[in-house]
C-alpha positions as a Markdown table, in Angstrom:
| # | Residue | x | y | z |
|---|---|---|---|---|
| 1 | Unk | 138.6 | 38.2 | 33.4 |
| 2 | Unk | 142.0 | 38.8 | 34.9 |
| 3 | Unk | 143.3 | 35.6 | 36.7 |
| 4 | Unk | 139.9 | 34.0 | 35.4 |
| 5 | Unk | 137.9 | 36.1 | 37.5 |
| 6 | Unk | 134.5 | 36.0 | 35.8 |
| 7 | Unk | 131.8 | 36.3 | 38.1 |
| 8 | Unk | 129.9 | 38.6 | 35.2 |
| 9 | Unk | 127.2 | 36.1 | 33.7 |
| 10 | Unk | 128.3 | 35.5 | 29.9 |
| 11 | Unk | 125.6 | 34.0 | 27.2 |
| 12 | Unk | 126.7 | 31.2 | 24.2 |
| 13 | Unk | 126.8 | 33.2 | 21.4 |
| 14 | Unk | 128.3 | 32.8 | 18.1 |
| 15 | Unk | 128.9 | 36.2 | 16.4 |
| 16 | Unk | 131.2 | 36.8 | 13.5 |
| 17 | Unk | 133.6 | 39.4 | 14.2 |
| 18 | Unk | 136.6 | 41.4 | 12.8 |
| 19 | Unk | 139.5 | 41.4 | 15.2 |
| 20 | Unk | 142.5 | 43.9 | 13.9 |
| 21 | Unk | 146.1 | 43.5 | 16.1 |
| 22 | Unk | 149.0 | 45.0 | 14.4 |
| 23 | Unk | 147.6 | 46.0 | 11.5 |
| 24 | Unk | 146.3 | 42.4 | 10.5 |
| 25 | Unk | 142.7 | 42.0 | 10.7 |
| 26 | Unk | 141.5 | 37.3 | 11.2 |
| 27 | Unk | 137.4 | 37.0 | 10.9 |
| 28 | Unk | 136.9 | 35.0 | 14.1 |
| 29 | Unk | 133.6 | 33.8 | 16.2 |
| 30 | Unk | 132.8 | 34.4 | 19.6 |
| 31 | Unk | 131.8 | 32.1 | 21.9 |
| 32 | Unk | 130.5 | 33.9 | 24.2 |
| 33 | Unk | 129.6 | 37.7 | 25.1 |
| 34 | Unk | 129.0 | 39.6 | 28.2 |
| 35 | Unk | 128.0 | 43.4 | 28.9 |
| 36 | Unk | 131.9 | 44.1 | 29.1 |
| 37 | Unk | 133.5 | 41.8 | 26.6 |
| 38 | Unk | 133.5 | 38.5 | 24.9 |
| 39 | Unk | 135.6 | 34.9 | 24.5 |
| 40 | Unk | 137.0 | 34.4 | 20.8 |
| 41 | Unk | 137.7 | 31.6 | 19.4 |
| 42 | Unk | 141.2 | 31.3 | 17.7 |
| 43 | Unk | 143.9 | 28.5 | 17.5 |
| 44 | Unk | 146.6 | 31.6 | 17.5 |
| 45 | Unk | 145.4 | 33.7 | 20.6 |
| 46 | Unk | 146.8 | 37.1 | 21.0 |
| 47 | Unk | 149.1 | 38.0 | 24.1 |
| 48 | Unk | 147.7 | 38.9 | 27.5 |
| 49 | Unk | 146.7 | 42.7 | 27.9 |
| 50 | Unk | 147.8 | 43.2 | 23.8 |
| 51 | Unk | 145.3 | 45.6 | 22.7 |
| 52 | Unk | 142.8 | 44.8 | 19.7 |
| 53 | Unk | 140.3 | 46.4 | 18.0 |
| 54 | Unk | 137.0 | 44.6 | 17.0 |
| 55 | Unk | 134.1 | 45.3 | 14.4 |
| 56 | Unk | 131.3 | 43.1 | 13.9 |
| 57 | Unk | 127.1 | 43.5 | 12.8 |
| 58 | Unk | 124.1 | 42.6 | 15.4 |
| 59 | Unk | 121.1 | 40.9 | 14.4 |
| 60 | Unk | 119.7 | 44.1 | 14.0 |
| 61 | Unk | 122.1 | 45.3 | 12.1 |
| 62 | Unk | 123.8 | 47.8 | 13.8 |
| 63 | Unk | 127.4 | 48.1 | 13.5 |
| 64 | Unk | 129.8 | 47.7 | 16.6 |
| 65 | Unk | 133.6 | 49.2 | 16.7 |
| 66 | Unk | 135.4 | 49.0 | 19.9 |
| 67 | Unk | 138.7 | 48.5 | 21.0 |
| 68 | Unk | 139.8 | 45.8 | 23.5 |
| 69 | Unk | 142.4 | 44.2 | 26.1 |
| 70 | Unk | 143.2 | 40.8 | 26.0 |
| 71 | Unk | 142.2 | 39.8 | 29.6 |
| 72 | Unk | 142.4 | 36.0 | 29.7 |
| 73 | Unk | 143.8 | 33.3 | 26.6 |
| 74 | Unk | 143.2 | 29.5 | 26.4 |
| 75 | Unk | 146.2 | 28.1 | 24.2 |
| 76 | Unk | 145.1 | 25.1 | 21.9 |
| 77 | Unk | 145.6 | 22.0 | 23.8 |
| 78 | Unk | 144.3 | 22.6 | 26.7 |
| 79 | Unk | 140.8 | 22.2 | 28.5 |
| 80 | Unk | 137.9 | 24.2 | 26.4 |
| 81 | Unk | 138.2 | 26.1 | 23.2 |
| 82 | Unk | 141.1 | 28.0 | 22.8 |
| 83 | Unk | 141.3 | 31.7 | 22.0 |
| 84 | Unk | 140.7 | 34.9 | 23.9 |
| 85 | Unk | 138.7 | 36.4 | 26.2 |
| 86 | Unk | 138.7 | 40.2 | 25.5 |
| 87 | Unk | 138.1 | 42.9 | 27.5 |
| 88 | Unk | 136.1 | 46.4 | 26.1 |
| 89 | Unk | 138.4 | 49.1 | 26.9 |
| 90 | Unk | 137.6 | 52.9 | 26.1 |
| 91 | Unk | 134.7 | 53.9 | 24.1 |
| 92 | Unk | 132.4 | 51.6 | 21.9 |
| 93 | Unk | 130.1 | 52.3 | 19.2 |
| 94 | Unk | 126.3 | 51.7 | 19.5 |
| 95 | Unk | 127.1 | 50.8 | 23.0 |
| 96 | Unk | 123.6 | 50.3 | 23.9 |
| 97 | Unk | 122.6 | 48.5 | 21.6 |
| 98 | Unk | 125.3 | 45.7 | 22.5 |
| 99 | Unk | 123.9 | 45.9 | 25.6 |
| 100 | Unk | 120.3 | 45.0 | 24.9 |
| 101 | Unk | 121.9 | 42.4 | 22.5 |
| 102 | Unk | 123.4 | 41.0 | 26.2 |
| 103 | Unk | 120.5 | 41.3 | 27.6 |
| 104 | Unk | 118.1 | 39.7 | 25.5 |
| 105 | Unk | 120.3 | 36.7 | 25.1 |
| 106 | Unk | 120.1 | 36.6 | 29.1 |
| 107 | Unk | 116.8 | 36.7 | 28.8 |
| 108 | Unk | 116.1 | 34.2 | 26.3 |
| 109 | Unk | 118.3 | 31.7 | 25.9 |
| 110 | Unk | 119.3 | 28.4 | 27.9 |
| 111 | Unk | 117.6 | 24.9 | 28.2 |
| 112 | Unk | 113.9 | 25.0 | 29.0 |
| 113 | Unk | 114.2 | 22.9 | 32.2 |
| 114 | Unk | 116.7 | 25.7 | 33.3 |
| 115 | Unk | 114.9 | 28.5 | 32.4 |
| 116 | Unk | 112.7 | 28.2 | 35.7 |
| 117 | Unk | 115.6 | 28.6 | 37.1 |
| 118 | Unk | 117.3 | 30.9 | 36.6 |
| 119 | Unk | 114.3 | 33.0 | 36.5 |
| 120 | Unk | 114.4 | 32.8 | 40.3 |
| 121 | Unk | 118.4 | 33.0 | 40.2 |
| 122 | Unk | 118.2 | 36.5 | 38.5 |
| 123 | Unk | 115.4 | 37.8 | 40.4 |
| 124 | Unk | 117.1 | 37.2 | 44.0 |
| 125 | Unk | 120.4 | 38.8 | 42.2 |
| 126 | Unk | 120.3 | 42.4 | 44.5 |
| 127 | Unk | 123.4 | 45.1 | 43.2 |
| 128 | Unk | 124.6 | 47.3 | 45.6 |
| 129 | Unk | 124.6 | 50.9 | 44.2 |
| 130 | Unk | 123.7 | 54.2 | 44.9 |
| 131 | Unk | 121.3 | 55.8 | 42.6 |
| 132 | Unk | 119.1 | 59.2 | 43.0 |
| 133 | Unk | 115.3 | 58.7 | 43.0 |
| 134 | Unk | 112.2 | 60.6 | 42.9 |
| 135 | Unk | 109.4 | 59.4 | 44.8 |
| 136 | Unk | 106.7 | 61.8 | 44.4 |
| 137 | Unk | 107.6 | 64.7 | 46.7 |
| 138 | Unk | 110.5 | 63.4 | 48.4 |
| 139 | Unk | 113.6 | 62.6 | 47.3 |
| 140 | Unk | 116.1 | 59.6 | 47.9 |
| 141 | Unk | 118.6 | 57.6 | 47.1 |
| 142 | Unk | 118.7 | 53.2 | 46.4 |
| 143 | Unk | 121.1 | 51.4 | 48.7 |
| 144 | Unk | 120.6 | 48.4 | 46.6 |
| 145 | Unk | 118.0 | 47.0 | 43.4 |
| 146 | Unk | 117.1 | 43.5 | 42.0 |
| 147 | Unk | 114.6 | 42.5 | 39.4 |
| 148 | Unk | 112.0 | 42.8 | 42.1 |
| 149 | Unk | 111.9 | 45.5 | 43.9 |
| 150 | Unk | 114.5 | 48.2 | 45.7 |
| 151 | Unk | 116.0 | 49.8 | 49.3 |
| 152 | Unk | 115.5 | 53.6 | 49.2 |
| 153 | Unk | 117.0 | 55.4 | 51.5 |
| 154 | Unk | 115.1 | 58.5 | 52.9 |
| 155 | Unk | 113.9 | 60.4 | 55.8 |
| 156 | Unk | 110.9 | 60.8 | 54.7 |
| 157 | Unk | 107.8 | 58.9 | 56.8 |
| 158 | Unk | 105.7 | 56.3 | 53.9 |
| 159 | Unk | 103.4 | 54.4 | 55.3 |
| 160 | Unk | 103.1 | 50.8 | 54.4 |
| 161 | Unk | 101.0 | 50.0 | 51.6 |
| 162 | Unk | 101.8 | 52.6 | 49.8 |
| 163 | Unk | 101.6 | 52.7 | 45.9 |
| 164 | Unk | 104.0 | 55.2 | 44.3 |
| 165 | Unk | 105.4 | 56.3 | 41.1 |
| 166 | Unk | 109.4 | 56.1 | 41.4 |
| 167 | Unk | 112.0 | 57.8 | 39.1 |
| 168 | Unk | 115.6 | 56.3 | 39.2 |
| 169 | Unk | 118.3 | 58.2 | 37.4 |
| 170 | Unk | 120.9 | 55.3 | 36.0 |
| 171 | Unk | 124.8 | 57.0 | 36.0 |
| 172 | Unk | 124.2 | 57.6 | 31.8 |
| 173 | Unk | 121.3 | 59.8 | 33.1 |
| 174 | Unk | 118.7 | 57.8 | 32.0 |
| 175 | Unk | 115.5 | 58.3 | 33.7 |
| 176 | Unk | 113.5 | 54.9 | 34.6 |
| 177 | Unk | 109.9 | 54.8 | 35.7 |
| 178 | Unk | 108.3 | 52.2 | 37.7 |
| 179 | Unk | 105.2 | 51.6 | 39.5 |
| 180 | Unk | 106.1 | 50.5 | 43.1 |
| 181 | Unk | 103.8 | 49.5 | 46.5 |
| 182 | Unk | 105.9 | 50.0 | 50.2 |
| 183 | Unk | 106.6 | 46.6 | 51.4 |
| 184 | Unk | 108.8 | 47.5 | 54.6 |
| 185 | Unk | 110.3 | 50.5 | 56.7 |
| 186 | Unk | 113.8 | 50.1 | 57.4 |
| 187 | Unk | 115.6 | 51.1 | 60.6 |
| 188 | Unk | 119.1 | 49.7 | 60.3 |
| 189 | Unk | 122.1 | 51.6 | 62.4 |
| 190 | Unk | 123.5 | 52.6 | 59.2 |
| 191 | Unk | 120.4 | 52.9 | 57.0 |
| 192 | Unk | 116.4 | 54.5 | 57.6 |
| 193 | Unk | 114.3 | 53.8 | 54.5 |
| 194 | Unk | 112.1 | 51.6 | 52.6 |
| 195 | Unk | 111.8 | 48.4 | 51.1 |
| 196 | Unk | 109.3 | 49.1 | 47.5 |
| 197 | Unk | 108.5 | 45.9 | 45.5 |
| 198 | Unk | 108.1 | 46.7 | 41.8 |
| 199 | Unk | 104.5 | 46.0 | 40.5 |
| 200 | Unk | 104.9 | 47.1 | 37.0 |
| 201 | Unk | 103.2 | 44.6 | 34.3 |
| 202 | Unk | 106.2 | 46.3 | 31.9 |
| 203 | Unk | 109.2 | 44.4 | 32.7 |
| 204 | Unk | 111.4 | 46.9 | 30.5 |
| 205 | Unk | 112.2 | 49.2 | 32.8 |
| 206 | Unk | 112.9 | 47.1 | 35.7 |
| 207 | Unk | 115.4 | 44.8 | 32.9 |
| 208 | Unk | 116.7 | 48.2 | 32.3 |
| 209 | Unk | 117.5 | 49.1 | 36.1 |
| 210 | Unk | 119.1 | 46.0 | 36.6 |
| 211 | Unk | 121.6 | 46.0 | 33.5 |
| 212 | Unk | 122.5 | 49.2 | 34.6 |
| 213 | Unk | 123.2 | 48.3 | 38.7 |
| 214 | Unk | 125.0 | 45.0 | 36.9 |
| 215 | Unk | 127.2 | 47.1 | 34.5 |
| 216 | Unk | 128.0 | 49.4 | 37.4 |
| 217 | Unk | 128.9 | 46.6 | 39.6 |
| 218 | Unk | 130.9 | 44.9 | 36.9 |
| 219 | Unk | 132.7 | 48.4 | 36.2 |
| 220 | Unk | 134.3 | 47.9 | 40.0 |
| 221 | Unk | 136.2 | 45.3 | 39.0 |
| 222 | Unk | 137.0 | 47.2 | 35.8 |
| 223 | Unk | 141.3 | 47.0 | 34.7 |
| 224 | Unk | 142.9 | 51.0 | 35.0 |
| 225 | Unk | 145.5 | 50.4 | 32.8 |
| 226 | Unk | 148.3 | 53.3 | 31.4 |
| 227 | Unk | 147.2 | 53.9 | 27.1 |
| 228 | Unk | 151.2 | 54.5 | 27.7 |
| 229 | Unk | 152.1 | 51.4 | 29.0 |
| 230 | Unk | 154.9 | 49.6 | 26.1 |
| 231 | Unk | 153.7 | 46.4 | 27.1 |
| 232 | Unk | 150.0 | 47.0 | 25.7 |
| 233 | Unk | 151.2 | 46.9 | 22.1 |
């Protein structure tokens, strides 16, 4: 969210939340929410990088305590609704539940006549990442994963056709399992593997893959920032 840089997909939703900065805690509503952060509405935004801390209740009731950056503010006035966009920064509580809460709002939200797609937008979405995986007897490693399917690289000869049972580890060490058929051998200069397509009538675990490659992916861009630094405070 530095310099506006959002290319993370954030979901309309209005959550009331606690946000503490010096001392004073202002109930305030988001306006939208992402896997690393969330805009909140406010006529009297915080500064940039002034960090906050923020408590608020999911729908299923789970409590959420984090602490945040201020990344991005809209002053009143402007174009849009003002307040702050807000960065997570350090550990959170219940972390995975936020991130299902993300997740099914990406999943279930937006217009009807969109919904088609953005469907087809998500599912040609492919995250670059390097995660181990099991495939049977042999052992490899994706080069990158989408909603359909997965690059693998190994050395390993698998015919075409194939159906196997696939094990990806994500880098919280969850384990994912997913039924998979070989669509393509690949013999780039740089890369010998295989192209699977995911044929599991469970879409849970392939939802699950994905969030993780996207939070990965997002966590490149993440800030590094000093807990030192005066300016913070």
């Amino acid at each position: 969210m530095v310099d506006d840089k959002r290319r993370e997909p954030r979901h309309a939703a209005h959550v009331m939340v606690k946000l503490t900065r010096q001392g004073v805690t202002t109930e305030l509503l988001t306006d939208d929410v992402s896997f690393r952060g969330a805009f909140v509405r406010t006529d009297a935004p915080p500064r940039l990088r002034q960090l906050v801390k923020l408590e608020l209740d999911l729908p299923n009731g789970r409590p959420i305590e984090a602490h945040a950056m201020v990344v991005h503010v809209r002053e009143p006035g402007g174009d849009g609704i003002p307040g702050a966009g807000l960065q997570f920064w350090g550990q959170m509580s219940a972390q995975r539940d936020w991130e299902r809460f993300v997740q099914d709002l990406g999943a279930h939200r937006g217009p009807p006549s969109s919904r088609k797609k953005d469907k087809v937008r998500r599912s040609s979405q492919r995250f670059r990442i390097e995660l181990p995986v099991e495939l049977g007897n042999a052992a490899g490693l994706t080069r990158d994963v989408s909603e359909t399917g997965m690059a693998i690289r190994t050395d390993k000869a698998i015919p075409l056709g194939l159906r196997l049972h696939v094990q990806v580890k994500t880098r919280d060490g969850t384990t994912l399992s997913l039924e998979a058929i070989v669509r393509r051998a690949i013999h780039d200069e740089d890369f010998r593997g295989i192209g699977v397509e995911f044929t599991d009538a469970d879409s849970s675990a392939r939802a699950a893959l994905v969030a993780a490659a996207r939070i990965a992916d997002a966590e490149e861009d993440a800030i590094f920032i000093d807990p030192g630094d005066p300016g913070l405070h």
